[in-house]
């Protein structure tokens, strides 16, 4: 820490000029500097400018001041650097906060953040003027990303522009020692946004079994009683969502423990200010409807993210004063899921809500503050290494991921499924919120909007645009239309490059990309690849011995097709029909595979999971990609290792012996055998290559790493053999992290050209 290595002798009056960079504007940084300066009896000044915060302090305790500032910044600040230089003393009498210098742009916008403790106290304090006001916030909390149009960050460029502050709010806003000093979204019941429906009415409707659409921070959510199967099933029917799990919101950690097993890591994530949905093992006695997550043993749980959410629980609790009721919260659990008509982006517009949610929701709860950009709830798994992102959005975006050093500014447009966008500026990589699958027009338009919004907020001028190697993806076409030099990046190269980027790993890196599907330059479908990457370059060292994928893309939703391919590969094609009597195409499929009709080869581990799940009778079809694998994982109590695998003469890892074993065991035995053997085989395979090349660090990437059993097993086995294992921590392992890897590869390509 530079701040502590100051050379000034202690207890002598000195003056320092200090530059602070990072997310330091609009987060109460100047008041904190002011308070610390008072505490250390320093004079001088502080101001915002185009580079962050600039300040000068003079006195005997400048070193202690710097240490305090570095160690205890305001809660939402993120300090990237504190630089300081000694300058001549000036002998002022006081410390002051200067108005921002002309052209002072807020250099970075923060994410939307949960209600802080101070605001929560006010929310439930009947004597406070913001008692039960659903839009209260301060410099330490509230909406940011979703209400901001562009830089500089000030009220006219936010969704708060139409609301003029009342006298009381204006006083707080102008007072450097107030929690709302320069809080751009600040508001109160007299001057701020208003809810369209009383809280009481919403709670009554939920209790009566209604489906309610609620306008939240990043868009509309659909809520209903999570214990009432008839309403959950009704929601599923109306949303045309057959099996995808619904998340549940409860009032507090105490309430979460009633429905799920919450360990320390999970508790920390649930309570985190980013307020993600955390996937947790469901309790047997949770009382939740089985229709929430059919076939899965987990439940996505979220604590209140916005004041409005808190007020719903507060109403059920009988409007108690203070916050103690959250320790003994009301026994309610509500489904809280994105309000998007099947496959389409989240609804943010009020007219759109009436038009497209009218057929889904019995009641629509709106308000008059706009949502400028959609932002879904984030979804994470709790892992001993920290969160693993299933979906990275609200709360985390637009916090940048720091690269190893300044890199050329580039734009990356992601893949096809679970798409995100990435923009770099200097050493910062800004990964967008989850956009979704680009198979419909509305999502493609959203993809364009996110690109524009992110470029406006980051104020980066990219010099190249990266896209997937697949020539026909909408994101690839969008990249070509940007008018910049394009860089095509192979899908699994991008997955491992994303890991290299976030871990700031430079030089060659050996890794496994364990994934669903990615376009391979050889015309096959990749997804179980052992790659050696180095910046813009990659080499495919080996792959999983491929299976045939009859029906092409259809196989991803019809796992029985992959089981048929595995049986055919074992010379047991004649069993297909009797094993899958319900599938009309089963009798003909052996001949389809044999003759390679619409039957590419695939080395995708995701498809191998499908084959295993269907062979074991766990799932013959999937409602969404990966469902069969999730159901298979749910059966595993303890993975069981076997030597049922081999290698082809080309060094491909051959799983046929494992499929042979699965064809003769029950579902649970098979699930445990599949996971255990896979961990053993994949780890040994990677270790051999690492030793062969003298590498001590390896990487794991790709969507299959969302399988906890596989991920934890691989990491433990590889670490036990002495290897350092890099895994995705800051970006999703799956296709949501693809754009980060694409950006990393494009930046290297530009530098190398
Ligand atoms: Zn607050
Ligand atoms: Zn006001």
XYZ file of C-alpha atoms and ligand atoms in Angstrom:
755
model
C 0.000 0.000 0.000
C 1.666 3.205 -1.201
C -0.133 5.254 1.380
C 1.805 3.582 4.168
C 5.180 3.993 2.551
C 5.171 7.749 2.892
C 8.617 9.127 3.628
C 7.588 12.124 5.688
C 8.774 11.950 9.277
C 5.944 11.549 11.764
C 4.671 14.421 13.889
C 6.043 17.150 11.629
C 3.618 19.390 9.804
C 3.499 18.345 6.170
C 1.212 18.845 3.192
C 0.268 16.152 0.701
C -1.489 16.339 -2.609
C -3.508 13.139 -3.009
C -5.116 11.690 -6.106
C -7.714 8.945 -5.613
C -8.883 6.893 -8.594
C -11.687 4.372 -8.899
C -15.384 4.494 -8.073
C -15.057 7.533 -5.812
C -17.784 9.918 -6.969
C -21.423 9.797 -5.952
C -20.559 7.440 -3.103
C -19.980 9.881 -0.238
C -16.230 10.058 -0.713
C -15.753 13.783 -0.099
C -17.736 13.726 3.183
C -15.602 10.796 4.330
C -12.428 12.726 3.500
C -13.842 15.729 5.363
C -14.658 13.666 8.458
C -11.249 11.990 8.481
C -9.484 15.318 8.037
C -11.371 16.668 11.064
C -10.489 13.588 13.090
C -6.785 13.985 12.324
C -6.813 17.773 12.759
C -5.819 18.432 9.170
C -6.493 21.469 6.997
C -6.785 21.590 3.215
C -9.496 20.773 0.690
C -11.116 18.002 -1.413
C -12.877 18.088 -4.766
C -14.156 15.867 -7.597
C -12.635 16.215 -11.037
C -12.464 14.343 -14.319
C -10.012 11.785 -12.955
C -11.674 11.012 -9.637
C -11.036 12.810 -6.346
C -8.227 15.285 -5.722
C -7.372 16.529 -2.250
C -4.712 18.279 -0.236
C -4.190 17.734 3.480
C -1.869 19.520 5.846
C -0.982 18.739 9.450
C 0.934 16.320 11.631
C -1.105 13.204 10.958
C -1.241 12.998 7.168
C 0.084 9.418 7.191
C -2.551 8.211 9.613
C -5.178 10.009 7.530
C -4.076 8.196 4.363
C -4.088 4.833 6.110
C -7.632 5.419 7.393
C -8.824 6.527 3.984
C -7.360 3.440 2.322
C -8.704 1.022 4.919
C -12.144 2.463 5.553
C -13.517 4.103 2.413
C -17.299 4.703 2.175
C -19.218 1.444 1.614
C -19.875 1.832 -2.111
C -16.476 3.282 -3.038
C -13.949 1.165 -4.856
C -10.464 2.612 -4.734
C -8.192 1.594 -7.585
C -5.237 3.791 -6.617
C -4.181 6.424 -4.114
C -1.207 8.483 -5.291
C 0.362 11.199 -3.153
C 3.174 13.733 -3.310
C 4.566 16.096 -0.677
C 4.059 19.785 -1.504
C 4.864 23.023 0.363
C 2.668 23.829 3.371
C 0.192 26.691 3.130
C -0.991 27.214 6.704
C -4.776 27.309 6.141
C -7.155 27.431 9.094
C -9.696 24.777 8.101
C -10.604 21.902 5.816
C -13.205 22.520 3.115
C -15.124 20.658 0.407
C -14.708 22.514 -2.886
C -17.442 22.528 -5.482
C -16.610 20.187 -8.343
C -14.324 21.726 -10.917
C -15.778 22.577 -14.294
C -16.287 19.581 -16.525
C -16.072 17.216 -13.589
C -17.497 14.003 -14.913
C -18.264 11.136 -12.639
C -15.724 8.754 -13.978
C -17.574 5.619 -13.115
C -21.157 4.589 -12.371
C -21.765 2.096 -9.603
C -24.152 -0.837 -9.604
C -27.652 -0.759 -8.115
C -27.279 -1.501 -4.439
C -29.553 -2.800 -1.700
C -31.029 -0.469 0.951
C -28.287 0.452 3.446
C -28.725 0.091 7.216
C -29.279 3.815 7.670
C -32.100 3.888 5.122
C -33.596 0.677 6.531
C -33.824 2.314 9.970
C -35.662 5.269 8.429
C -37.955 3.021 6.418
C -39.376 1.456 9.589
C -39.223 4.533 11.835
C -42.721 6.039 12.127
C -41.227 9.382 13.153
C -39.013 9.653 10.076
C -40.246 11.638 7.106
C -39.358 8.721 4.840
C -41.281 6.134 6.895
C -42.513 3.430 4.511
C -41.359 5.376 1.447
C -40.547 2.790 -1.266
C -37.999 4.982 -3.061
C -35.712 6.135 -0.274
C -31.970 5.896 -0.890
C -28.740 7.727 -0.091
C -25.112 7.930 -1.215
C -24.575 4.480 0.303
C -27.438 2.707 -1.455
C -30.082 2.726 -4.135
C -30.349 2.590 -7.898
C -27.464 3.739 -10.124
C -26.801 1.736 -13.283
C -30.448 1.225 -14.238
C -31.392 4.898 -13.854
C -28.368 6.469 -15.547
C -28.312 7.454 -19.192
C -24.696 8.577 -19.493
C -21.817 10.502 -17.995
C -21.298 12.711 -16.116
C -23.422 11.135 -13.423
C -25.773 13.854 -12.228
C -29.506 14.111 -11.814
C -30.448 15.458 -15.277
C -28.899 12.347 -16.841
C -30.868 9.977 -14.654
C -34.442 8.758 -14.474
C -34.822 11.205 -11.555
C -34.667 14.187 -13.930
C -38.463 14.801 -13.897
C -38.562 15.044 -10.088
C -37.446 18.313 -8.530
C -36.225 18.101 -4.977
C -38.298 19.609 -2.178
C -36.635 22.009 0.267
C -35.861 19.351 2.856
C -34.281 17.038 0.275
C -32.319 19.908 -1.258
C -30.911 20.791 2.167
C -29.676 17.242 2.700
C -28.283 17.138 -0.808
C -26.210 20.282 -0.204
C -24.904 19.352 3.250
C -21.439 17.741 3.098
C -22.037 15.938 6.376
C -25.413 14.499 5.400
C -25.746 10.896 4.191
C -27.531 12.289 1.142
C -24.869 14.829 0.152
C -24.932 14.783 -3.654
C -27.039 11.617 -3.690
C -28.434 12.055 -7.216
C -31.483 9.744 -6.841
C -32.494 11.127 -3.427
C -36.212 11.612 -2.923
C -38.932 11.668 -0.309
C -42.713 11.173 -0.255
C -43.187 14.912 -0.923
C -41.056 15.183 -4.038
C -40.169 11.726 -5.355
C -41.673 8.853 -7.333
C -44.918 7.244 -6.206
C -46.198 3.673 -6.318
C -49.329 3.096 -8.408
C -50.933 0.658 -5.935
C -50.910 0.747 -2.110
C -48.594 -1.829 -0.484
C -51.570 -3.144 1.486
C -53.411 -4.003 -1.734
C -50.391 -5.850 -3.122
C -49.995 -7.971 -0.007
C -53.711 -8.774 0.106
C -53.587 -9.892 -3.532
C -50.546 -12.119 -2.938
C -52.213 -13.698 0.076
C -55.319 -14.372 -2.013
C -53.317 -16.340 -4.580
C -52.852 -13.650 -7.216
C -49.924 -13.275 -9.595
C -48.577 -9.746 -9.231
C -46.233 -7.922 -11.614
C -44.030 -5.514 -9.664
C -41.805 -2.876 -11.218
C -38.436 -3.380 -9.560
C -34.962 -1.915 -9.947
C -34.026 -3.431 -13.281
C -37.467 -4.221 -14.661
C -40.732 -5.946 -13.815
C -40.807 -9.035 -11.624
C -43.621 -11.525 -11.184
C -44.526 -12.466 -7.637
C -46.841 -15.048 -6.116
C -47.104 -17.288 -3.067
C -44.278 -19.835 -3.365
C -46.070 -22.341 -1.106
C -49.221 -22.506 -3.195
C -48.699 -25.033 -5.996
C -51.859 -24.052 -7.828
C -50.696 -20.453 -8.268
C -47.102 -21.477 -9.085
C -48.411 -23.832 -11.753
C -50.738 -21.131 -13.059
C -47.736 -18.786 -13.349
C -45.826 -21.478 -15.216
C -48.697 -21.980 -17.661
C -49.248 -18.279 -18.254
C -45.526 -17.648 -18.720
C -45.167 -20.671 -21.025
C -42.260 -21.775 -18.906
C -42.397 -25.526 -18.521
C -39.641 -26.394 -16.114
C -37.139 -23.592 -15.551
C -36.781 -22.973 -11.834
C -38.391 -19.946 -10.147
C -36.518 -18.047 -7.422
C -38.055 -17.239 -4.066
C -37.812 -14.087 -1.950
C -37.951 -14.204 1.847
C -37.636 -11.398 4.387
C -34.261 -12.152 5.980
C -31.553 -14.721 6.692
C -33.704 -16.118 9.493
C -36.461 -16.774 6.964
C -34.038 -18.250 4.408
C -32.918 -20.836 6.967
C -36.496 -22.098 7.194
C -36.598 -23.117 3.539
C -32.978 -23.967 2.703
C -29.698 -25.103 4.206
C -27.685 -21.913 4.579
C -23.983 -22.258 5.414
C -21.673 -19.327 6.189
C -20.662 -18.730 2.589
C -24.245 -18.785 1.412
C -25.341 -16.489 4.235
C -22.682 -13.949 3.288
C -23.828 -14.022 -0.328
C -27.524 -13.755 0.554
C -26.821 -10.714 2.717
C -24.350 -9.123 0.291
C -25.247 -5.648 -0.922
C -25.405 -7.003 -4.497
C -28.390 -9.114 -3.369
C -28.092 -12.001 -5.811
C -30.336 -15.024 -6.023
C -28.312 -17.744 -4.269
C -28.879 -21.375 -5.263
C -29.232 -23.386 -2.062
C -30.028 -26.983 -1.061
C -33.735 -26.989 -0.306
C -34.935 -28.223 3.103
C -37.217 -31.249 3.099
C -39.663 -29.363 5.317
C -39.463 -26.072 3.403
C -43.163 -26.106 2.626
C -42.343 -24.697 -0.807
C -44.270 -25.882 -3.826
C -42.575 -28.708 -5.752
C -43.543 -26.844 -8.893
C -40.842 -24.221 -8.222
C -37.958 -26.344 -9.483
C -39.190 -29.699 -10.785
C -36.636 -32.495 -10.405
C -34.054 -30.326 -8.671
C -32.994 -30.414 -5.036
C -32.034 -26.750 -4.957
C -33.955 -23.523 -4.638
C -32.892 -20.017 -5.663
C -33.319 -17.681 -2.688
C -33.061 -13.908 -2.550
C -33.469 -11.425 0.269
C -35.237 -8.086 -0.330
C -33.259 -5.973 -2.784
C -35.287 -2.755 -2.875
C -37.203 -0.810 -0.211
C -40.435 -1.891 -1.880
C -39.592 -5.559 -1.251
C -38.948 -4.817 2.405
C -42.253 -2.988 2.663
C -44.194 -6.011 1.398
C -42.816 -8.165 4.219
C -43.231 -5.285 6.674
C -46.913 -5.094 5.789
C -47.368 -8.828 6.448
C -45.552 -8.403 9.767
C -48.116 -5.760 10.808
C -45.968 -2.657 10.203
C -43.748 -2.942 13.299
C -41.374 -0.122 14.275
C -37.653 -0.689 14.029
C -35.816 -3.549 12.332
C -35.949 -6.228 15.054
C -38.861 -7.976 13.312
C -36.469 -9.146 10.603
C -34.927 -11.552 13.128
C -38.330 -13.194 13.606
C -39.804 -12.539 10.179
C -43.292 -13.431 8.938
C -43.506 -16.926 7.506
C -44.055 -16.009 3.874
C -42.064 -16.877 0.759
C -42.870 -15.326 -2.584
C -41.828 -16.384 -6.044
C -39.876 -13.462 -7.487
C -39.039 -14.070 -11.110
C -38.220 -11.928 -14.130
C -41.346 -10.724 -15.885
C -40.562 -11.647 -19.426
C -42.953 -13.311 -21.823
C -41.282 -16.642 -22.745
C -37.849 -16.111 -24.226
C -38.141 -12.325 -24.424
C -36.232 -9.689 -22.494
C -37.378 -8.394 -19.147
C -40.218 -5.856 -19.362
C -39.259 -2.337 -18.205
C -41.753 -0.066 -19.907
C -45.134 0.596 -18.279
C -47.177 0.440 -21.500
C -45.315 -2.700 -22.514
C -46.104 -4.139 -19.074
C -49.831 -3.544 -19.534
C -49.741 -5.029 -23.019
C -47.549 -8.067 -22.504
C -48.018 -8.868 -18.810
C -51.763 -8.337 -18.770
C -52.323 -11.973 -19.632
C -49.879 -13.205 -16.996
C -50.398 -10.972 -13.963
C -53.636 -10.381 -12.062
C -52.315 -7.071 -10.740
C -49.649 -4.727 -12.093
C -47.766 -2.573 -9.578
C -45.985 0.297 -11.253
C -44.372 3.601 -10.337
C -43.349 6.767 -12.128
C -39.554 6.393 -12.010
C -38.253 5.011 -15.294
C -35.992 2.011 -15.690
C -33.533 3.109 -18.368
C -31.897 -0.239 -18.970
C -33.034 -3.771 -18.173
C -31.109 -5.582 -15.513
C -32.156 -9.035 -14.362
C -31.467 -10.431 -10.926
C -28.051 -12.020 -10.598
C -27.866 -15.747 -9.825
C -24.928 -17.308 -7.986
C -23.833 -20.534 -6.379
C -21.997 -20.387 -3.061
C -18.615 -22.060 -3.368
C -15.797 -22.263 -0.848
C -13.800 -20.003 -3.193
C -16.604 -17.401 -3.302
C -19.579 -16.872 -5.605
C -19.831 -18.669 -8.934
C -22.002 -16.764 -11.376
C -24.848 -18.491 -13.121
C -26.061 -15.065 -14.273
C -24.239 -11.807 -13.624
C -26.452 -8.737 -13.696
C -28.045 -6.497 -11.046
C -25.709 -5.578 -8.205
C -22.526 -6.584 -10.024
C -22.845 -4.653 -13.279
C -21.092 -2.322 -14.135
C -18.317 -3.055 -11.631
C -15.284 -3.561 -13.871
C -13.031 -6.588 -13.934
C -9.418 -5.467 -13.727
C -7.016 -6.709 -16.372
C -3.262 -7.120 -15.858
C -2.448 -3.726 -17.383
C -3.749 -1.154 -19.851
C -4.948 -2.902 -22.980
C -6.265 -1.476 -26.259
C -9.947 -0.509 -26.032
C -12.123 -3.181 -27.635
C -15.746 -4.233 -27.816
C -16.878 -7.878 -27.674
C -20.400 -8.987 -28.551
C -20.584 -12.476 -27.030
C -22.102 -15.638 -28.439
C -25.658 -16.839 -28.924
C -27.001 -18.157 -25.629
C -26.912 -16.190 -22.354
C -25.156 -13.417 -24.236
C -23.309 -10.537 -22.608
C -21.245 -7.678 -24.035
C -17.827 -6.511 -22.905
C -16.194 -3.097 -23.318
C -12.650 -2.378 -22.183
C -11.090 0.922 -21.155
C -7.486 0.996 -20.001
C -7.092 -1.932 -17.674
C -10.802 -2.155 -16.937
C -13.123 -4.678 -18.601
C -16.817 -3.856 -18.285
C -18.944 -6.952 -18.644
C -22.592 -6.134 -19.330
C -25.584 -7.589 -17.601
C -27.100 -10.831 -18.876
C -28.805 -10.121 -22.202
C -30.143 -13.580 -22.990
C -30.519 -15.902 -25.963
C -30.401 -14.091 -29.283
C -33.082 -16.211 -30.926
C -35.757 -13.539 -31.021
C -35.946 -10.047 -32.364
C -36.633 -8.343 -29.030
C -33.535 -9.837 -27.410
C -31.401 -8.835 -30.375
C -32.685 -5.272 -30.001
C -31.859 -5.418 -26.291
C -28.341 -6.585 -27.253
C -27.970 -3.393 -29.342
C -29.330 -1.224 -26.511
C -26.922 -2.675 -23.978
C -24.026 -2.038 -26.321
C -24.991 1.633 -26.720
C -25.682 2.109 -23.024
C -22.447 0.481 -21.903
C -20.354 2.455 -24.399
C -22.036 5.664 -23.170
C -21.348 4.874 -19.527
C -17.802 3.646 -20.005
C -16.926 6.347 -22.553
C -14.611 4.021 -24.355
C -13.811 4.265 -28.065
C -13.115 0.713 -29.187
C -10.708 0.097 -32.021
C -11.806 -3.474 -32.749
C -14.862 -5.643 -32.214
C -14.722 -9.317 -31.261
C -17.308 -11.991 -32.032
C -17.734 -15.751 -32.037
C -16.195 -17.795 -34.809
C -19.694 -18.972 -35.762
C -20.440 -17.140 -39.029
C -24.230 -16.955 -38.621
C -24.753 -15.831 -35.036
C -26.747 -12.572 -34.769
C -23.899 -11.269 -32.584
C -21.425 -12.052 -35.375
C -23.583 -10.148 -37.865
C -23.899 -7.267 -35.405
C -20.110 -7.170 -35.037
C -19.669 -6.905 -38.786
C -22.073 -3.955 -38.910
C -20.198 -1.898 -36.294
C -17.665 -0.636 -38.841
C -14.534 -1.588 -36.909
C -11.931 -4.257 -37.627
C -13.381 -7.592 -36.456
C -11.718 -10.414 -34.561
C -13.339 -13.862 -34.699
C -12.681 -15.873 -31.547
C -13.186 -19.607 -31.190
C -15.772 -20.284 -28.482
C -13.630 -22.389 -26.131
C -10.561 -20.265 -26.652
C -12.764 -17.427 -25.372
C -13.905 -19.451 -22.342
C -10.328 -20.068 -21.200
C -9.215 -16.551 -22.194
C -11.909 -15.179 -19.865
C -10.276 -17.101 -17.020
C -6.826 -15.799 -18.002
C -8.205 -12.239 -18.172
C -9.768 -12.146 -14.726
C -6.785 -13.860 -13.093
C -4.423 -11.507 -14.968
C -2.533 -14.516 -16.237
C -0.182 -13.729 -19.090
C 1.793 -16.184 -21.167
C 0.722 -19.692 -22.092
C -2.072 -21.348 -20.140
C -3.221 -24.934 -20.353
C -6.842 -25.669 -19.647
C -9.996 -27.678 -20.108
C -13.045 -26.084 -21.710
C -15.982 -28.169 -20.488
C -19.039 -26.867 -22.208
C -22.292 -27.319 -24.014
C -21.688 -26.253 -27.545
C -19.266 -24.145 -29.536
C -18.438 -23.821 -33.208
C -15.260 -25.633 -34.177
C -13.219 -24.636 -37.224
C -13.127 -28.300 -38.308
C -16.900 -28.457 -38.806
C -17.532 -30.460 -35.630
C -19.213 -29.238 -32.470
C -16.673 -28.568 -29.737
C -17.200 -28.616 -25.989
C -14.724 -30.959 -24.294
C -11.396 -29.475 -25.282
C -7.904 -29.509 -23.888
C -6.412 -26.251 -25.107
C -3.158 -24.407 -24.722
C -3.872 -20.708 -25.084
C -1.599 -17.674 -25.141
C -3.244 -14.312 -25.781
C -4.429 -14.277 -29.378
C -3.235 -17.819 -30.052
C -4.635 -21.211 -29.111
C -3.741 -24.794 -29.825
C -6.112 -27.723 -29.433
C -4.034 -30.434 -27.790
C -6.780 -33.006 -27.460
C -10.515 -33.445 -27.148
C -13.075 -35.824 -25.744
C -13.451 -38.696 -28.196
C -16.523 -37.494 -30.112
C -20.001 -38.944 -30.250
C -22.331 -38.430 -33.136
C -25.105 -35.915 -32.502
C -28.179 -37.086 -34.411
C -30.546 -34.260 -35.254
C -27.912 -31.568 -34.677
C -29.172 -28.824 -32.357
C -32.321 -30.797 -31.518
C -30.187 -33.175 -29.489
C -29.555 -30.465 -26.869
C -33.228 -30.632 -25.895
C -33.607 -34.370 -26.585
C -30.946 -36.146 -24.517
C -32.258 -39.561 -25.584
C -30.670 -38.860 -29.005
C -27.239 -38.653 -27.371
C -27.922 -41.872 -25.450
C -28.800 -43.463 -28.788
C -25.504 -42.224 -30.220
C -23.611 -43.684 -27.236
C -25.368 -47.047 -27.647
C -24.638 -47.007 -31.362
C -20.961 -46.237 -30.649
C -20.897 -49.253 -28.316
C -22.276 -51.483 -31.065
C -25.587 -51.749 -29.182
C -27.752 -49.831 -31.628
C -30.393 -52.539 -31.524
C -31.235 -51.577 -27.904
C -32.238 -48.005 -28.778
C -35.851 -48.708 -29.653
C -36.604 -50.766 -26.555
C -34.889 -48.291 -24.228
C -36.772 -45.275 -25.634
C -40.165 -46.651 -26.611
C -41.859 -43.247 -26.193
C -39.676 -41.576 -28.823
C -41.259 -41.782 -32.252
C -37.931 -41.355 -34.040
C -36.194 -44.041 -31.986
C -36.700 -46.935 -34.442
C -35.044 -45.008 -37.281
C -32.290 -43.254 -35.392
C -29.607 -45.941 -35.677
C -29.792 -45.647 -39.416
C -29.735 -41.807 -39.189
C -26.543 -42.045 -37.123
C -25.036 -44.666 -39.389
C -25.695 -42.614 -42.531
C -24.767 -39.327 -40.808
C -27.967 -37.570 -41.793
C -27.928 -34.186 -40.017
C -25.526 -35.867 -37.613
C -22.384 -33.857 -36.854
C -19.689 -35.101 -34.510
C -19.487 -33.554 -31.083
C -16.854 -33.488 -28.374
C -19.177 -31.490 -26.095
C -19.137 -32.617 -22.483
C -22.638 -31.179 -22.132
C -23.886 -33.702 -24.705
C -22.042 -36.512 -22.854
C -23.981 -35.497 -19.738
C -27.171 -35.698 -21.793
C -26.215 -39.172 -23.000
C -25.578 -40.327 -19.432
C -28.812 -38.824 -18.087
C -30.901 -40.461 -20.802
C -29.128 -43.830 -20.580
C -29.930 -43.839 -16.861
C -33.545 -42.882 -17.477
C -33.141 -39.607 -15.535
C -34.272 -37.411 -18.422
C -35.034 -38.338 -21.998
C -35.946 -34.771 -22.958
C -34.996 -31.364 -21.545
C -37.129 -28.231 -21.312
C -33.966 -26.093 -21.398
C -30.336 -26.774 -22.277
C -28.613 -28.383 -19.325
C -31.739 -29.585 -17.537
C -30.814 -33.267 -17.902
C -27.342 -32.622 -16.490
C -28.820 -30.729 -13.536
C -31.198 -33.572 -12.768
C -28.318 -36.027 -12.967
C -26.203 -33.938 -10.590
C -29.120 -33.738 -8.152
C -28.907 -37.539 -7.689
C -25.270 -37.525 -6.575
C -24.601 -37.988 -2.870
C -20.949 -38.980 -3.224
C -19.133 -39.390 -6.562
C -17.758 -42.893 -7.153
C -14.504 -43.249 -9.074
C -13.829 -45.992 -11.593
C -11.295 -46.716 -14.317
C -14.037 -47.045 -16.918
C -12.440 -44.796 -19.541
C -9.656 -44.998 -22.069
C -7.696 -43.067 -24.645
C -7.789 -43.265 -28.419
C -4.533 -43.473 -30.391
C -4.899 -39.699 -30.993
C -4.877 -39.071 -27.229
C -8.594 -38.358 -27.028
C -10.284 -39.119 -23.722
C -12.723 -41.910 -24.554
C -15.830 -42.234 -22.368
C -17.327 -45.241 -24.167
C -16.327 -47.686 -21.384
C -18.157 -45.424 -18.929
C -21.327 -45.420 -21.043
C -21.063 -49.201 -21.209
C -21.175 -49.305 -17.397
C -24.065 -46.827 -17.216
C -26.167 -48.952 -19.547
C -26.442 -51.585 -16.802
C -26.920 -49.727 -13.493
C -29.654 -47.810 -11.684
C -29.955 -44.013 -11.890
C -28.290 -43.051 -8.647
C -25.410 -45.516 -8.972
C -24.928 -44.302 -12.520
C -25.009 -40.614 -11.596
C -22.360 -41.122 -8.916
C -20.240 -43.306 -11.177
C -20.476 -40.818 -14.050
C -19.431 -37.827 -11.938
C -16.678 -39.665 -10.031
C -15.147 -41.249 -13.098
C -15.324 -38.029 -15.075
C -13.516 -36.100 -12.334
C -10.816 -38.756 -12.105
C -10.362 -39.035 -15.868
C -10.439 -35.301 -16.687
C -8.099 -34.356 -13.833
C -5.592 -37.073 -14.777
C -5.750 -36.045 -18.429
C -5.044 -32.385 -17.632
C -2.313 -33.305 -15.115
C -0.494 -35.436 -17.667
C -0.441 -32.608 -20.166
C 0.593 -30.072 -17.520
C 3.514 -32.239 -16.425
C 4.447 -32.954 -20.027
C 4.723 -29.228 -20.685
C 6.236 -28.281 -17.364
C 3.231 -26.168 -16.284
C 2.227 -25.609 -12.699
C -0.936 -23.581 -13.404
C -4.020 -24.822 -15.246
C -7.421 -23.332 -16.040
C -10.984 -24.636 -16.105
C -13.751 -22.935 -18.072
C -17.082 -23.550 -19.790
C -20.694 -23.991 -18.761
C -20.224 -27.499 -17.291
C -18.362 -25.879 -14.393
C -21.758 -24.829 -13.048
C -22.018 -28.486 -12.057
C -20.856 -28.209 -8.441
C -19.894 -31.843 -8.043
C -17.740 -31.741 -11.163
C -16.214 -28.345 -10.376
C -15.322 -29.060 -6.781
C -14.079 -32.544 -7.599
C -11.806 -31.287 -10.362
C -10.408 -28.426 -8.303
C -9.702 -30.661 -5.302
C -8.101 -33.414 -7.381
C -5.936 -31.019 -9.388
C -4.863 -29.072 -6.317
C -4.000 -32.304 -4.519
C -1.585 -33.050 -7.346
C 0.188 -29.744 -6.705
C -1.294 -27.681 -9.530
C -2.615 -24.143 -9.183
C -6.122 -24.139 -10.628
C -7.680 -21.006 -12.098
C -11.483 -21.038 -12.295
C -14.019 -18.366 -13.272
C -14.744 -16.223 -10.216
C -15.745 -12.814 -11.538
C -17.527 -13.785 -14.743
C -19.899 -16.688 -15.400
C -18.122 -19.941 -16.426
C -20.689 -20.416 -19.186
C -21.537 -18.301 -22.195
C -22.257 -15.264 -19.997
C -18.484 -14.933 -19.627
C -17.695 -15.405 -23.295
C -17.488 -11.710 -24.197
C -14.781 -11.113 -21.562
C -12.625 -13.806 -23.158
C -13.349 -12.456 -26.626
C -12.254 -8.984 -25.500
C -9.033 -10.413 -24.024
C -8.222 -12.210 -27.273
C -9.121 -9.151 -29.394
C -6.944 -6.855 -27.271
C -4.000 -9.224 -27.761
C -4.742 -9.483 -31.475
C -4.710 -5.694 -31.835
C -1.474 -5.433 -29.830
C 0.172 -8.115 -31.915
C -0.799 -6.685 -35.278
Zn -29.048 4.389 2.158
Zn -38.148 15.595 -0.858
